[in-house]
PDB file of C-alpha atoms in Angstrom:
ATOM      1  CA  UNK A   1     -40.529   7.923 -21.045  1.00 54.00           C
ATOM      2  CA  UNK A   2     -38.411   6.317 -23.912  1.00 56.00           C
ATOM      3  CA  UNK A   3     -37.313   8.744 -27.033  1.00 56.00           C
ATOM      4  CA  UNK A   4     -39.851   8.143 -29.906  1.00 62.00           C
ATOM      5  CA  UNK A   5     -38.606   5.016 -32.034  1.00 61.00           C
ATOM      6  CA  UNK A   6     -36.713   3.882 -29.093  1.00 57.00           C
ATOM      7  CA  UNK A   7     -37.562   0.339 -27.407  1.00 61.00           C
ATOM      8  CA  UNK A   8     -37.471   0.424 -23.500  1.00 58.00           C
ATOM      9  CA  UNK A   9     -34.658  -1.191 -21.963  1.00 55.00           C
ATOM     10  CA  UNK A  10     -35.556  -5.061 -20.530  1.00 55.00           C
ATOM     11  CA  UNK A  11     -36.514  -5.347 -16.887  1.00 57.00           C
ATOM     12  CA  UNK A  12     -33.741  -5.883 -14.046  1.00 53.00           C
ATOM     13  CA  UNK A  13     -30.675  -4.648 -16.354  1.00 51.00           C
ATOM     14  CA  UNK A  14     -29.986  -1.953 -14.059  1.00 56.00           C
ATOM     15  CA  UNK A  15     -29.330  -3.890 -11.115  1.00 54.00           C
ATOM     16  CA  UNK A  16     -25.818  -6.306 -11.168  1.00 52.00           C
ATOM     17  CA  UNK A  17     -26.592 -10.193 -11.473  1.00 53.00           C
ATOM     18  CA  UNK A  18     -26.315 -11.830  -7.724  1.00 55.00           C
ATOM     19  CA  UNK A  19     -22.734 -12.637  -6.599  1.00 53.00           C
ATOM     20  CA  UNK A  20     -20.931  -9.827  -8.964  1.00 49.00           C
ATOM     21  CA  UNK A  21     -19.951  -7.586  -6.338  1.00 51.00           C
ATOM     22  CA  UNK A  22     -17.781 -10.285  -4.651  1.00 50.00           C
ATOM     23  CA  UNK A  23     -14.254 -10.652  -5.948  1.00 50.00           C
ATOM     24  CA  UNK A  24     -13.960 -13.747  -8.009  1.00 50.00           C
ATOM     25  CA  UNK A  25     -11.751 -16.197  -5.792  1.00 49.00           C
ATOM     26  CA  UNK A  26      -7.702 -16.348  -6.235  1.00 48.00           C
ATOM     27  CA  UNK A  27      -7.731 -12.303  -7.004  1.00 52.00           C
ATOM     28  CA  UNK A  28      -4.916 -10.932  -4.397  1.00 61.00           C
ATOM     29  CA  UNK A  29      -6.214  -9.261  -1.261  1.00 68.00           C
ATOM     30  CA  UNK A  30      -6.169  -5.379  -1.035  1.00 75.00           C
ATOM     31  CA  UNK A  31      -3.024  -3.936   0.559  1.00 79.00           C
ATOM     32  CA  UNK A  32      -4.893  -2.855   3.619  1.00 75.00           C
ATOM     33  CA  UNK A  33      -6.145  -6.458   3.852  1.00 81.00           C
ATOM     34  CA  UNK A  34      -2.412  -7.723   4.185  1.00 88.00           C
ATOM     35  CA  UNK A  35      -1.755  -5.692   7.293  1.00 91.00           C
ATOM     36  CA  UNK A  36      -2.572  -6.921  10.495  1.00 90.00           C
ATOM     37  CA  UNK A  37      -5.829  -5.627  12.417  1.00 93.00           C
ATOM     38  CA  UNK A  38      -3.774  -4.071  15.280  1.00 93.00           C
ATOM     39  CA  UNK A  39      -1.324  -2.395  12.977  1.00 94.00           C
ATOM     40  CA  UNK A  40      -4.092  -1.063  10.871  1.00 93.00           C
ATOM     41  CA  UNK A  41      -5.825   0.682  14.010  1.00 93.00           C
ATOM     42  CA  UNK A  42      -2.321   2.096  14.556  1.00 93.00           C
ATOM     43  CA  UNK A  43      -1.792   3.626  10.892  1.00 93.00           C
ATOM     44  CA  UNK A  44      -5.793   4.671  10.914  1.00 90.00           C
ATOM     45  CA  UNK A  45      -5.103   6.871  14.228  1.00 90.00           C
ATOM     46  CA  UNK A  46      -2.298   9.158  12.412  1.00 88.00           C
ATOM     47  CA  UNK A  47      -3.506  12.272  11.425  1.00 83.00           C
ATOM     48  CA  UNK A  48      -2.947  13.705   8.324  1.00 84.00           C
ATOM     49  CA  UNK A  49       0.008  15.790   9.313  1.00 86.00           C
ATOM     50  CA  UNK A  50       2.752  13.687  11.465  1.00 84.00           C
ATOM     51  CA  UNK A  51       5.424  15.733  13.217  1.00 84.00           C
ATOM     52  CA  UNK A  52       7.707  12.783  14.211  1.00 90.00           C
ATOM     53  CA  UNK A  53       8.708  11.240  10.834  1.00 92.00           C
ATOM     54  CA  UNK A  54      10.023   8.167  13.378  1.00 94.00           C
ATOM     55  CA  UNK A  55       6.216   7.341  14.247  1.00 94.00           C
ATOM     56  CA  UNK A  56       5.956   6.699  10.264  1.00 95.00           C
ATOM     57  CA  UNK A  57       9.374   5.253   9.828  1.00 96.00           C
ATOM     58  CA  UNK A  58       8.395   2.486  12.686  1.00 96.00           C
ATOM     59  CA  UNK A  59       5.286   2.105  10.862  1.00 96.00           C
ATOM     60  CA  UNK A  60       6.303   1.432   7.584  1.00 97.00           C
ATOM     61  CA  UNK A  61       8.954  -1.390   9.200  1.00 97.00           C
ATOM     62  CA  UNK A  62       6.283  -2.674  10.687  1.00 96.00           C
ATOM     63  CA  UNK A  63       4.081  -2.897   7.531  1.00 96.00           C
ATOM     64  CA  UNK A  64       7.066  -4.487   5.598  1.00 97.00           C
ATOM     65  CA  UNK A  65       8.426  -6.948   8.269  1.00 95.00           C
ATOM     66  CA  UNK A  66       7.288 -10.139   6.611  1.00 91.00           C
ATOM     67  CA  UNK A  67       6.436  -9.309   3.002  1.00 95.00           C
ATOM     68  CA  UNK A  68       6.924  -6.863   0.074  1.00 97.00           C
ATOM     69  CA  UNK A  69       4.878  -3.767  -0.439  1.00 97.00           C
ATOM     70  CA  UNK A  70       4.976  -1.412  -3.847  1.00 97.00           C
ATOM     71  CA  UNK A  71       5.303   2.365  -3.159  1.00 97.00           C
ATOM     72  CA  UNK A  72       1.417   2.468  -4.678  1.00 97.00           C
ATOM     73  CA  UNK A  73       0.382  -0.274  -1.849  1.00 97.00           C
ATOM     74  CA  UNK A  74       2.243   1.640   1.071  1.00 97.00           C
ATOM     75  CA  UNK A  75       0.272   4.962  -0.150  1.00 96.00           C
ATOM     76  CA  UNK A  76      -3.147   3.175  -0.152  1.00 95.00           C
ATOM     77  CA  UNK A  77      -2.240   1.720   3.123  1.00 95.00           C
ATOM     78  CA  UNK A  78      -1.198   4.795   5.107  1.00 95.00           C
ATOM     79  CA  UNK A  79      -3.967   6.983   3.106  1.00 93.00           C
ATOM     80  CA  UNK A  80      -1.053   9.190   1.484  1.00 94.00           C
ATOM     81  CA  UNK A  81      -0.035   9.512  -1.884  1.00 94.00           C
ATOM     82  CA  UNK A  82       2.732   7.017  -3.511  1.00 95.00           C
ATOM     83  CA  UNK A  83       4.932  10.196  -4.469  1.00 95.00           C
ATOM     84  CA  UNK A  84       4.871  11.442  -0.961  1.00 94.00           C
ATOM     85  CA  UNK A  85       5.639   7.953   0.460  1.00 96.00           C
ATOM     86  CA  UNK A  86       8.560   7.443  -2.069  1.00 95.00           C
ATOM     87  CA  UNK A  87       9.851  11.180  -1.726  1.00 95.00           C
ATOM     88  CA  UNK A  88       9.663  11.376   2.178  1.00 95.00           C
ATOM     89  CA  UNK A  89      10.238   7.934   3.413  1.00 97.00           C
ATOM     90  CA  UNK A  90      11.132   5.058   0.852  1.00 97.00           C
ATOM     91  CA  UNK A  91      14.291   6.331  -0.424  1.00 95.00           C
ATOM     92  CA  UNK A  92      15.621   7.257   2.796  1.00 96.00           C
ATOM     93  CA  UNK A  93      14.955   3.849   4.512  1.00 97.00           C
ATOM     94  CA  UNK A  94      16.415   2.235   1.618  1.00 97.00           C
ATOM     95  CA  UNK A  95      19.698   4.255   1.895  1.00 96.00           C
ATOM     96  CA  UNK A  96      19.943   3.663   5.725  1.00 96.00           C
ATOM     97  CA  UNK A  97      19.586  -0.189   5.198  1.00 96.00           C
ATOM     98  CA  UNK A  98      15.905  -0.080   7.067  1.00 97.00           C
ATOM     99  CA  UNK A  99      14.351  -1.263   4.112  1.00 98.00           C
ATOM    100  CA  UNK A 100      15.193  -3.817   1.001  1.00 97.00           C
ATOM    101  CA  UNK A 101      14.382  -3.748  -2.668  1.00 97.00           C
ATOM    102  CA  UNK A 102      12.772  -6.473  -4.095  1.00 97.00           C
ATOM    103  CA  UNK A 103      14.664  -5.995  -7.359  1.00 97.00           C
ATOM    104  CA  UNK A 104      18.198  -4.883  -6.140  1.00 95.00           C
ATOM    105  CA  UNK A 105      19.443  -4.968  -9.658  1.00 96.00           C
ATOM    106  CA  UNK A 106      16.812  -2.395 -11.005  1.00 95.00           C
ATOM    107  CA  UNK A 107      15.712   0.297  -8.625  1.00 93.00           C
ATOM    108  CA  UNK A 108      13.520   1.530 -11.309  1.00 93.00           C
ATOM    109  CA  UNK A 109      11.499  -1.986 -11.892  1.00 95.00           C
ATOM    110  CA  UNK A 110       8.236  -1.257 -12.462  1.00 95.00           C
ATOM    111  CA  UNK A 111       7.091  -4.006  -9.911  1.00 95.00           C
ATOM    112  CA  UNK A 112       9.700  -2.445  -7.411  1.00 97.00           C
ATOM    113  CA  UNK A 113       8.603  -3.301  -3.564  1.00 97.00           C
ATOM    114  CA  UNK A 114      10.261  -2.798  -0.265  1.00 98.00           C
ATOM    115  CA  UNK A 115      10.660  -5.304   2.596  1.00 97.00           C
ATOM    116  CA  UNK A 116      11.995  -4.296   5.983  1.00 97.00           C
ATOM    117  CA  UNK A 117      15.695  -5.401   6.157  1.00 95.00           C
ATOM    118  CA  UNK A 118      16.293  -9.135   7.721  1.00 84.00           C
ATOM    119  CA  UNK A 119      19.263  -7.512   9.683  1.00 75.00           C
ATOM    120  CA  UNK A 120      16.605  -4.589  10.919  1.00 58.00           C
ATOM    121  CA  UNK A 121      13.737  -7.048  11.917  1.00 56.00           C
ATOM    122  CA  UNK A 122      14.808  -7.600  15.406  1.00 51.00           C
TER     123      UNK A 122
END
């Protein structure tokens, strides 16, 4: 019941208009939607703790094989924190030449992203 002096809210305002739940055309696909289903299934099978770091390194290389992903996107794909992905994997993979920067001239670029090095894609 409304408080004295306040009008009742118009009917139907609590439900969103039809079609609003779908994203408007042209918006980018979520990161997990840019990963092929077979690879996503392999990622989803990972436990919370990964004993063999090489498994994660291989998966990151597979994900980044043909396109750039930011650390935040990789964190979302792997269900891990962005800082964890950066600290445990990305820095070392850049140093070893397994990954390359989107903006190599500015390592701390706000939109920095990573892709498997062309020489390592074989």
